[in-house]
Short mmCIF file of C-alpha atoms in Angstrom, two decimals:
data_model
loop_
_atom_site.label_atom_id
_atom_site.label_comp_id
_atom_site.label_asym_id
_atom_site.label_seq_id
_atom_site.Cartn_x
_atom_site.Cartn_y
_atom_site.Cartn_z
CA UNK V 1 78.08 87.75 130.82
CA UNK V 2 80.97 87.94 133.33
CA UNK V 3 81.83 86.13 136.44
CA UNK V 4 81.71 87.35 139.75
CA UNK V 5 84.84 88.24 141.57
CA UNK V 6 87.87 90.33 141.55
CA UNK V 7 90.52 87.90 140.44
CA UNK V 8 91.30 86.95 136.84
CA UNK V 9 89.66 84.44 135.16
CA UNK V 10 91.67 81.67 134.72
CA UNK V 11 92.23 78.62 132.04
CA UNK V 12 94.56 76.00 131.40
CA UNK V 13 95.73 74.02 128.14
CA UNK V 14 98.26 71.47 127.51
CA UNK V 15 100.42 71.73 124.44
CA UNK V 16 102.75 69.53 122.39
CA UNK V 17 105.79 71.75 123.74
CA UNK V 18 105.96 75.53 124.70
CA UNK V 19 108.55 76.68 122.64
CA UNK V 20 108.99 80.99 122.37
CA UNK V 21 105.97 81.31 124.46
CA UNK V 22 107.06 83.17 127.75
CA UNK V 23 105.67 84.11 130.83
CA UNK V 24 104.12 87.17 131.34
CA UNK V 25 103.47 87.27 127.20
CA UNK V 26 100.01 88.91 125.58
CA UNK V 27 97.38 86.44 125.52
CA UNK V 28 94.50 87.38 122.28
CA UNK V 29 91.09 86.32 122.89
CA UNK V 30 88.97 86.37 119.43
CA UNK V 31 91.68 88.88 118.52
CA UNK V 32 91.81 91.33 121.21
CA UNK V 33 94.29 91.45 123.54
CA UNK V 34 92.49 90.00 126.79
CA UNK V 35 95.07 88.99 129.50
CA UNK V 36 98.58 87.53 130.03
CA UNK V 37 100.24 83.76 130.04
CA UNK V 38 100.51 83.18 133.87
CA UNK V 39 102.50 80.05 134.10
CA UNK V 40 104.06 77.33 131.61
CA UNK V 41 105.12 73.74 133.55
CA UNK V 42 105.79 70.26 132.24
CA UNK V 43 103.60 67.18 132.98
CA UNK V 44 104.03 64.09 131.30
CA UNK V 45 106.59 65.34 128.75
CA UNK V 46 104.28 68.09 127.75
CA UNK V 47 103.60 71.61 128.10
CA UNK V 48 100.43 73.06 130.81
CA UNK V 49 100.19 76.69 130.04
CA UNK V 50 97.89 78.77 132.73
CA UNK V 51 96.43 82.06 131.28
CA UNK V 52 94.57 84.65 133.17
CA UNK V 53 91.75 86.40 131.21
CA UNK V 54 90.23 90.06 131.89
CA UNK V 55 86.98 89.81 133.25
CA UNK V 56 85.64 91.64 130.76
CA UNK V 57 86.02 88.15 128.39
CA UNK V 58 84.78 85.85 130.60
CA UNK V 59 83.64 83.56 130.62
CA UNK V 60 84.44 81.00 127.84
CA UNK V 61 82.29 78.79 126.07
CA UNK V 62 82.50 74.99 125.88
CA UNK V 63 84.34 74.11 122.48
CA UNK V 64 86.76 77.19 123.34
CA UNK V 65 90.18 76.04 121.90
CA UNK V 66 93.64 77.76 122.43
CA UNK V 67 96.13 77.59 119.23
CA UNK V 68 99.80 79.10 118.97
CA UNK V 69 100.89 81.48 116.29
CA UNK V 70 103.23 83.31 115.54
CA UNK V 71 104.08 86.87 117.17
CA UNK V 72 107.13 87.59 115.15
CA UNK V 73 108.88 85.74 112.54
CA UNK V 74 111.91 84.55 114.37
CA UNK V 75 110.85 84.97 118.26
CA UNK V 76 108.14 85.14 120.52
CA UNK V 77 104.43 83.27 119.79
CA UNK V 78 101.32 84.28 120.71
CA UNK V 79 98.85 82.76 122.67
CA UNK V 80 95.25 82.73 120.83
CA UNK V 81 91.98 81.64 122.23
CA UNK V 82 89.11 81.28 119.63
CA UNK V 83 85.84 81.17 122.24
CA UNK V 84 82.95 78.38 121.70
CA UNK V 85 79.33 79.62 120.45
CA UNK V 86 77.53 82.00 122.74
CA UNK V 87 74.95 79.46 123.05
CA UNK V 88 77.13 76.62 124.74
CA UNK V 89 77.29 76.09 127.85
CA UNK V 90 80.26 78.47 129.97
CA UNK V 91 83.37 77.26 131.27
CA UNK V 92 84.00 77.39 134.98
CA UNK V 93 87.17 79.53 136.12
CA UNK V 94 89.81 76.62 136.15
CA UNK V 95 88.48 75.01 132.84
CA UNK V 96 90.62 72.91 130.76
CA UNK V 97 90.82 74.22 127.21
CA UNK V 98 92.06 71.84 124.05
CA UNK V 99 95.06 73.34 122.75
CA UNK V 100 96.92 72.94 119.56
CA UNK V 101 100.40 74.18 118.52
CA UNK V 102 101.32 74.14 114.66
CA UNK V 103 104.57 73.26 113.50
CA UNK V 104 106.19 76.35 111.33
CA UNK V 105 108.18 76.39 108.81
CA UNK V 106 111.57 78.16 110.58
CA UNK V 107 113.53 80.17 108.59
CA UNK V 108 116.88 77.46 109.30
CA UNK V 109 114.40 75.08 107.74
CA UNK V 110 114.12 76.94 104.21
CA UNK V 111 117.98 77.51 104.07
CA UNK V 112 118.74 73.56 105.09
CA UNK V 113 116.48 73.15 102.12
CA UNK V 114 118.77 74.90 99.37
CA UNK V 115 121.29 72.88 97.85
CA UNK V 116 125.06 74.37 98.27
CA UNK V 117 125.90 76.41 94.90
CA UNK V 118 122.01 78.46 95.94
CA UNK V 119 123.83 79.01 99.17
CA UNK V 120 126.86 80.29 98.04
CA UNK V 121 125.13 82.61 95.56
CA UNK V 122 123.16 83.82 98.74
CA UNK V 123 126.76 83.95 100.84
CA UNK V 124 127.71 86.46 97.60
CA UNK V 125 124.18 88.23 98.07
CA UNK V 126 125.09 89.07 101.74
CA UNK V 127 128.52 90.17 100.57
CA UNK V 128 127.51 92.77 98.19
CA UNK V 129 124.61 93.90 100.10
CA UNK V 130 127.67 94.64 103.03
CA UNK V 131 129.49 96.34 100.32
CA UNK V 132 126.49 98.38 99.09
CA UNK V 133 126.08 99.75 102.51
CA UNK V 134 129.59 100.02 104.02
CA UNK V 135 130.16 104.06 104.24
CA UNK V 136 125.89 104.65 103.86
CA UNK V 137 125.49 103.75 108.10
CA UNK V 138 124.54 107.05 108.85
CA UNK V 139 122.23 107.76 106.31
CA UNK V 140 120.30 103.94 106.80
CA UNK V 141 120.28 104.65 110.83
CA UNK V 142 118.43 107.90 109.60
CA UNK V 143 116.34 106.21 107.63
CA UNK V 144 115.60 103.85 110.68
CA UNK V 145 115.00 106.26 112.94
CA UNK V 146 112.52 107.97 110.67
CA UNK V 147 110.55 105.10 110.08
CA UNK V 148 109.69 104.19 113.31
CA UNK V 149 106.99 107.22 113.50
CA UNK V 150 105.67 106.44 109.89
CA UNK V 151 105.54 102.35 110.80
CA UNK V 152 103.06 103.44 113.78
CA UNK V 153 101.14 105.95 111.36
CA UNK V 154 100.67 102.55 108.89
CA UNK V 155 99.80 100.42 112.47
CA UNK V 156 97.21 103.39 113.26
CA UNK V 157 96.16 103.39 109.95
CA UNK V 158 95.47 99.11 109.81
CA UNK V 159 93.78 99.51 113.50
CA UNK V 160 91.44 101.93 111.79
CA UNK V 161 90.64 99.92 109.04
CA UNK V 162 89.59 96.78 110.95
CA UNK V 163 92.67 94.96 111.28
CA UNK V 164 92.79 92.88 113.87
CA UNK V 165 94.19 89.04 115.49
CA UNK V 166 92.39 86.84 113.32
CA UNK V 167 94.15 89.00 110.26
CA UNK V 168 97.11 88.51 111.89
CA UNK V 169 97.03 84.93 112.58
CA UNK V 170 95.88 84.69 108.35
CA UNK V 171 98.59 86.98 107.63
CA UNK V 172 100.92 84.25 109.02
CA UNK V 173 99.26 81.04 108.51
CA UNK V 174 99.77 82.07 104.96
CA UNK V 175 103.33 83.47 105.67
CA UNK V 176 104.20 79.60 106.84
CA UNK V 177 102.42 78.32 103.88
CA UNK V 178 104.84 80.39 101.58
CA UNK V 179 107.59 79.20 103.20
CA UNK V 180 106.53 75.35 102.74
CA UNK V 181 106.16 76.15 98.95
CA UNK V 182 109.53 78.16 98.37
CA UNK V 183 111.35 75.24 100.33
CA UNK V 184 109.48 73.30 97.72
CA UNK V 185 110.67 75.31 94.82
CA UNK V 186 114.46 75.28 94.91
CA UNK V 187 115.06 76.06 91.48
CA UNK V 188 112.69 79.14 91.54
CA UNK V 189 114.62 80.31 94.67
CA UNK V 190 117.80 79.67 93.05
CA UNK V 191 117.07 81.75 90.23
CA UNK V 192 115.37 84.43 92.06
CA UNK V 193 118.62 84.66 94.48
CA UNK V 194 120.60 84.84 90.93
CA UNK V 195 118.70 88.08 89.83
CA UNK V 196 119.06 89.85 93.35
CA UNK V 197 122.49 89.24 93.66
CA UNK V 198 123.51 90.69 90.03
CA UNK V 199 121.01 93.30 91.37
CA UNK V 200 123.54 93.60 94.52
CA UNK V 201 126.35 93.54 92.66
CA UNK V 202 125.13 96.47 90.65
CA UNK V 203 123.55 98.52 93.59
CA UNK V 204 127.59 98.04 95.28
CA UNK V 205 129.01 99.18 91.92
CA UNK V 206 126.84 102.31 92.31
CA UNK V 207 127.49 102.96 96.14
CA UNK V 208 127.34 107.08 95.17
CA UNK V 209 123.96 107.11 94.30
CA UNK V 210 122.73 104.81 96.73
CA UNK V 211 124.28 107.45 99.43
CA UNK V 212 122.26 110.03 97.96
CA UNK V 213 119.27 107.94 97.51
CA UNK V 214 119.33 107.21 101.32
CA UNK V 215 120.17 110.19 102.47
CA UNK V 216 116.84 111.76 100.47
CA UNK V 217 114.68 108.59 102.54
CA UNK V 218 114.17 110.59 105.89
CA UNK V 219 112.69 113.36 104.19
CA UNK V 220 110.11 111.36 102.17
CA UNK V 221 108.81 109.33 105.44
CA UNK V 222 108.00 112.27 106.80
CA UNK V 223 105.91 113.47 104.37
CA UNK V 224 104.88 109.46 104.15
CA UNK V 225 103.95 110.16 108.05
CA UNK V 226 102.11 112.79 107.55
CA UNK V 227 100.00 111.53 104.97
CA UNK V 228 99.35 108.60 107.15
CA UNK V 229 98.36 110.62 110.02
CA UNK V 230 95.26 111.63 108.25
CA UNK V 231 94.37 108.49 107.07
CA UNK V 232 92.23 107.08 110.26
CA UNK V 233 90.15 110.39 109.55
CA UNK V 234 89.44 109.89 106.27
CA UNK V 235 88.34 106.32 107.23
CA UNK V 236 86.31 107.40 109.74
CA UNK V 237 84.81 110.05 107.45
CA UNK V 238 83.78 107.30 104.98
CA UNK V 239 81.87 104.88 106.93
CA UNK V 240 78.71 107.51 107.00
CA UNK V 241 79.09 107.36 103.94
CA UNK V 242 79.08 103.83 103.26
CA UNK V 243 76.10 103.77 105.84
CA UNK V 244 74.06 106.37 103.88
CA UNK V 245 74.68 104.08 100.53
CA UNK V 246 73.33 101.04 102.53
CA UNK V 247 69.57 102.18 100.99
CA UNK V 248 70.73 102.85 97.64
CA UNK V 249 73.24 99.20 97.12
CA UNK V 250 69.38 97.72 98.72
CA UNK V 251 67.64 98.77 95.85
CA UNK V 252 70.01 97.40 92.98
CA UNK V 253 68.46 94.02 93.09
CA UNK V 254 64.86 95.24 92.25
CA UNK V 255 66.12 97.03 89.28
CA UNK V 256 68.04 94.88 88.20
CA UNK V 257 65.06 92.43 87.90
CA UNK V 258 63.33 95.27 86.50
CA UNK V 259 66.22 95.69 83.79
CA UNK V 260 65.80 91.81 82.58
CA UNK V 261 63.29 92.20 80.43
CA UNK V 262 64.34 95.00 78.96
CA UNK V 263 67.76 93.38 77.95
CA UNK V 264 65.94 90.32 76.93
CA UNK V 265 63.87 93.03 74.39
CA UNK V 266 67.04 94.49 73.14
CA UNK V 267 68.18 90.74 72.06
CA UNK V 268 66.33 91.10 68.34
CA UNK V 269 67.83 94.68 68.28
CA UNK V 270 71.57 93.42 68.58
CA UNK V 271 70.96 90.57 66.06
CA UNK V 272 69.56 93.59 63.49
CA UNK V 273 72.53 95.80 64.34
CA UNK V 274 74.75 92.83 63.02
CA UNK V 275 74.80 93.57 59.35
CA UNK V 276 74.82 97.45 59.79
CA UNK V 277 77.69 96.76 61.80
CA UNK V 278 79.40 94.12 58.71
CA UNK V 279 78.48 97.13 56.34
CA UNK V 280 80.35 100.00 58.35
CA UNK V 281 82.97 98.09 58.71
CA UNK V 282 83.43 97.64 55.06
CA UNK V 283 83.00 101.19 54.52
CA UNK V 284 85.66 101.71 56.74
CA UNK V 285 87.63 99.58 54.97
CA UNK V 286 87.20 101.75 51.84
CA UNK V 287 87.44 104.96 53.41
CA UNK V 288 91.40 105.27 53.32
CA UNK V 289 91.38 104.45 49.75
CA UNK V 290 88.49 107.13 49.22
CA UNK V 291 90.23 109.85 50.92
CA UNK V 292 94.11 108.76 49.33
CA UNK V 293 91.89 110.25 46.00
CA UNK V 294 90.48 113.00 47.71
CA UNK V 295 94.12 113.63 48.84
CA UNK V 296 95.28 113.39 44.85
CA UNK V 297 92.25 115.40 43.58
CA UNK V 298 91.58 117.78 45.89
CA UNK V 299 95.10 120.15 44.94
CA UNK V 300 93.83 120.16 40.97
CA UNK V 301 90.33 121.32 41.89
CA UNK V 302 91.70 124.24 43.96
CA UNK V 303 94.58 125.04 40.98
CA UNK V 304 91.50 125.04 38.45
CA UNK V 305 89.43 127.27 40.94
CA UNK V 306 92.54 129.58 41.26
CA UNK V 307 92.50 129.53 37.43
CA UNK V 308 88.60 130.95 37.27
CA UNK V 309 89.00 133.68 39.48
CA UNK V 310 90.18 135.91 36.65
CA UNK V 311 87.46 135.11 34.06
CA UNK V 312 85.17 135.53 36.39
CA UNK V 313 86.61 139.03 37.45
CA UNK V 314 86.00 139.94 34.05
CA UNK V 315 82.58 138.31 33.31
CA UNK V 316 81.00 140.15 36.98
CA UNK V 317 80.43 143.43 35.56
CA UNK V 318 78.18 141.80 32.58
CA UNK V 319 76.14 139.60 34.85
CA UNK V 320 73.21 142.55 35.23
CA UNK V 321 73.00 142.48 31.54
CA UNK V 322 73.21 139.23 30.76
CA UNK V 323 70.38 138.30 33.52
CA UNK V 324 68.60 141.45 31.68
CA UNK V 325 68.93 140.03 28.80
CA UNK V 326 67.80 136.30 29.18
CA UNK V 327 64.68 137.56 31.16
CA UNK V 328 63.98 139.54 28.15
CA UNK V 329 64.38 136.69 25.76
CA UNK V 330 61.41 134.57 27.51
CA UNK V 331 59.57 137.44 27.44
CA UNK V 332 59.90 137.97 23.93
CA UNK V 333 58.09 135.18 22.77
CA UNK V 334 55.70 134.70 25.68
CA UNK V 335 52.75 136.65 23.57
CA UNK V 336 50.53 134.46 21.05
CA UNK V 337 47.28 134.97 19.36
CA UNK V 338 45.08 132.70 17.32
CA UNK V 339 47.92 131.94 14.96
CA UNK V 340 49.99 130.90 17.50
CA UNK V 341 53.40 132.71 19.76
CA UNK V 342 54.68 135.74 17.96
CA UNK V 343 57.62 138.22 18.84
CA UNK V 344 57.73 141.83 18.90
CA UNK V 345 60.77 143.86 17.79
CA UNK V 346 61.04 147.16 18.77
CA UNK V 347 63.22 149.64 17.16
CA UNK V 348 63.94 153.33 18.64
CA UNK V 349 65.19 155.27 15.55
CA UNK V 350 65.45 159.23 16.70
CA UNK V 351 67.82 162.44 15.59
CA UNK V 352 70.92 160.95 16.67
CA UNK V 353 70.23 158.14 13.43
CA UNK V 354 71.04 160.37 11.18
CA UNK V 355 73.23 162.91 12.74
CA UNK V 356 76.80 161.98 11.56
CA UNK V 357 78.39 164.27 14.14
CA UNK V 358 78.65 162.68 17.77
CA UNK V 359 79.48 166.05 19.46
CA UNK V 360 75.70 167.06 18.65
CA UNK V 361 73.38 166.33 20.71
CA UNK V 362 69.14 166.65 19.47
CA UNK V 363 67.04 168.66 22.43
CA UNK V 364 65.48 165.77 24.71
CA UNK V 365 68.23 162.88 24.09
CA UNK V 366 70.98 162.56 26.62
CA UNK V 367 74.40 160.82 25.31
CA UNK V 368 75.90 158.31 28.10
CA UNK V 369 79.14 156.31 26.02
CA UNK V 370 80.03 154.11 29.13
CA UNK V 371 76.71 153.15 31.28
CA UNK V 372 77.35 151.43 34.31
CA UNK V 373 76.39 147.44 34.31
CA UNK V 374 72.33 147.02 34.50
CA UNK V 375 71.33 150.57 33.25
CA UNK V 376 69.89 149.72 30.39
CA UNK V 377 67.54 147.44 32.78
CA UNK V 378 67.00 150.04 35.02
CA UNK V 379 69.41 147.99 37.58
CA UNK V 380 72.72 150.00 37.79
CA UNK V 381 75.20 147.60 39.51
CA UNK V 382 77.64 151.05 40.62
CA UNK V 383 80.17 148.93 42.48
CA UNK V 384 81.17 147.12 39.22
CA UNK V 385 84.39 148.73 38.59
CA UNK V 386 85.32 148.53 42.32
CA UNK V 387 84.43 151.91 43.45
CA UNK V 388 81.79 150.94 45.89
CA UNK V 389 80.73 149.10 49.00
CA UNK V 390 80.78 145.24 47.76
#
């Protein structure tokens, strides 16, 4: 609920000092931006800052509490007001708010911290990074002025996403924290100051490609910037999404329930599969040596099948009669009477048994000296010899 009136709504706090926080500077209320700092005057060696809120955030609760962060890393704070519970009672216009100020860890406070061979290394770092860019200005002030667009893409893009003052005032609570630790950690800082300046030293020894890697920067932030651009739609594209999955993600829990006794069932199974698994594995183990003899026997059977090609060329036009002829055989001696199986040879004597003369032919008896494979079973095979369809 809002107050009546026109005016702004106004608060005080009183702070252990009021350093970098200005007049006139942003003042973030549950991490919007919700008015200005009106005033900052000392009383009793401390600072009483007056801010003016939008109406739109008033009132405050009781247990409201004002704390300073940081705006930018080496300049201005910010002002941050984190309001009580809804449920509290409000805070008249003119309320006194508790305040608290954080000491940071300054940037002049992690270099006091380094012992003097780590600050001459970093004096050398400086020096070769001059070197590596002496003669590249124009290139790096293009490179600066393209950014600019793509920075506010990626600050369009984090607005989009949700970012907001309480992830900035994380953001930098944990930026101070790293700061405490590397002032902590000398020796790591040392050594990590070792690497980038032989890293320096090599980027100055290679000032040529550096040029052209700069001057090829503009360029890829703007494509970077473009790319950003559509970003915020995608995002806003997705959270129908993510609102139409809301049903589905509600309905895990039930199945998974549902899936408990089913992996609770499959338990026995896995202990069963445990051997099968042990045997594969040995099989597995033998398999290489298996196939190293397949690899060794494998060329002798084909020679040896290579080798049977031609007896077998030669034994194909006899297969009819020697099929003919075993069939024959069982039937031979298939016949038996009360004595037991007998055979029956039949022999065809006619004119030609006696004739001496070949070239004479009896009436009735036809003279064939080269049958084809089968006749004589009444099967002529007439692609034998490779004159027909095989």
């Amino acid at each position: 609920m809002a107050l009546g009136g026109t005016g702004p709504y106004r608060v005080h706090a009183v702070l252990p000092s009021a350093v970098n926080i200005v007049e006139g500077g942003s003042l973030l209320v549950n991490g919007f931006e919700a008015g200005r700092v009106s005033s900052i005057d000392v009383e009793d060696g401390q600072a009483r800052v007056t801010m003016d809120l939008d109406r739109a955030y008033a009132p405050l609760h009781d247990g409201a509490t004002v704390t300073i962060g940081w705006k930018a890393v080496l300049s201005e704070r910010s002002v941050q007001i984190t309001d009580g519970n809804a449920s509290a009672p409000e805070l008249p216009d003119g309320a006194m708010l508790t305040g608290s100020m954080p000491k940071a860890t300054e940037v002049d406070d992690v270099l006091a911290a380094l012992d003097a061979p780590t600050r001459d290394r970093l004096r050398s770092l400086v020096g070769n990074l001059d070197g590596a860019l002496t003669g590249n200005e124009q290139n790096l002030n293009a490179t600066l002025r393209t950014s600019g667009p793509a920075v506010s893409a990626l600050g369009q893009v984090l607005q989009a996403v949700g970012t907001d003052g309480p992830a900035i005032r994380n953001l930098v609570t944990r930026l101070n924290s790293m700061m405490g630790t590397v002032a902590e950690r000398d020796q790591q800082v040392r050594t990590v100051i070792d690497e980038v300046g032989r890293f320096s030293s090599e980027a100055a020894a290679r000032r040529d490609q550096v040029r052209d890697t700069l001057g090829q920067l503009p360029p890829t932030l703007d494509r970077a910037k473009s790319t950003l651009d559509l970003v915020p739609g995608v995002v806003d594209e997705a959270v129908p999404l993510l609102d139409g999955l809301r049903p589905a993600t509600e309905k895990l829990g039930p199945v998974a329930r549902n899936l408990r006794p089913l992996l609770q069932d499959l338990r026995p199974l896995t202990a069963d599969l445990r051997p099968t698994l042990g045997a594969a594995q040995d099989l597995l183990g033998r398999t290489p040596g298996l196939l190293d003899v397949a690899h060794d026997t494998v060329p002798g059977v084909t020679t040896t099948v290579g080798n049977l090609q031609d007896p077998l060329s030669v034994l194909r036009p006899m297969m009819p009669e020697v099929m003919a002829w075993t069939s024959h055989w069982g039937s031979s001696m298939a016949n038996y009477d009360g004595n037991g199986n007998y055979a029956r040879v039949y022999f065809q004597e006619g004119p030609t048994s006696v004739l001496d003369s070949p070239g004479v032919v009896p009436p009735g008896i036809t003279y064939d000296p080269y049958p084809l494979p089968g006749a004589s079973s009444g099967q002529e095979w007439g692609d034998a010899f490779g004159d027909g369809v095989r």
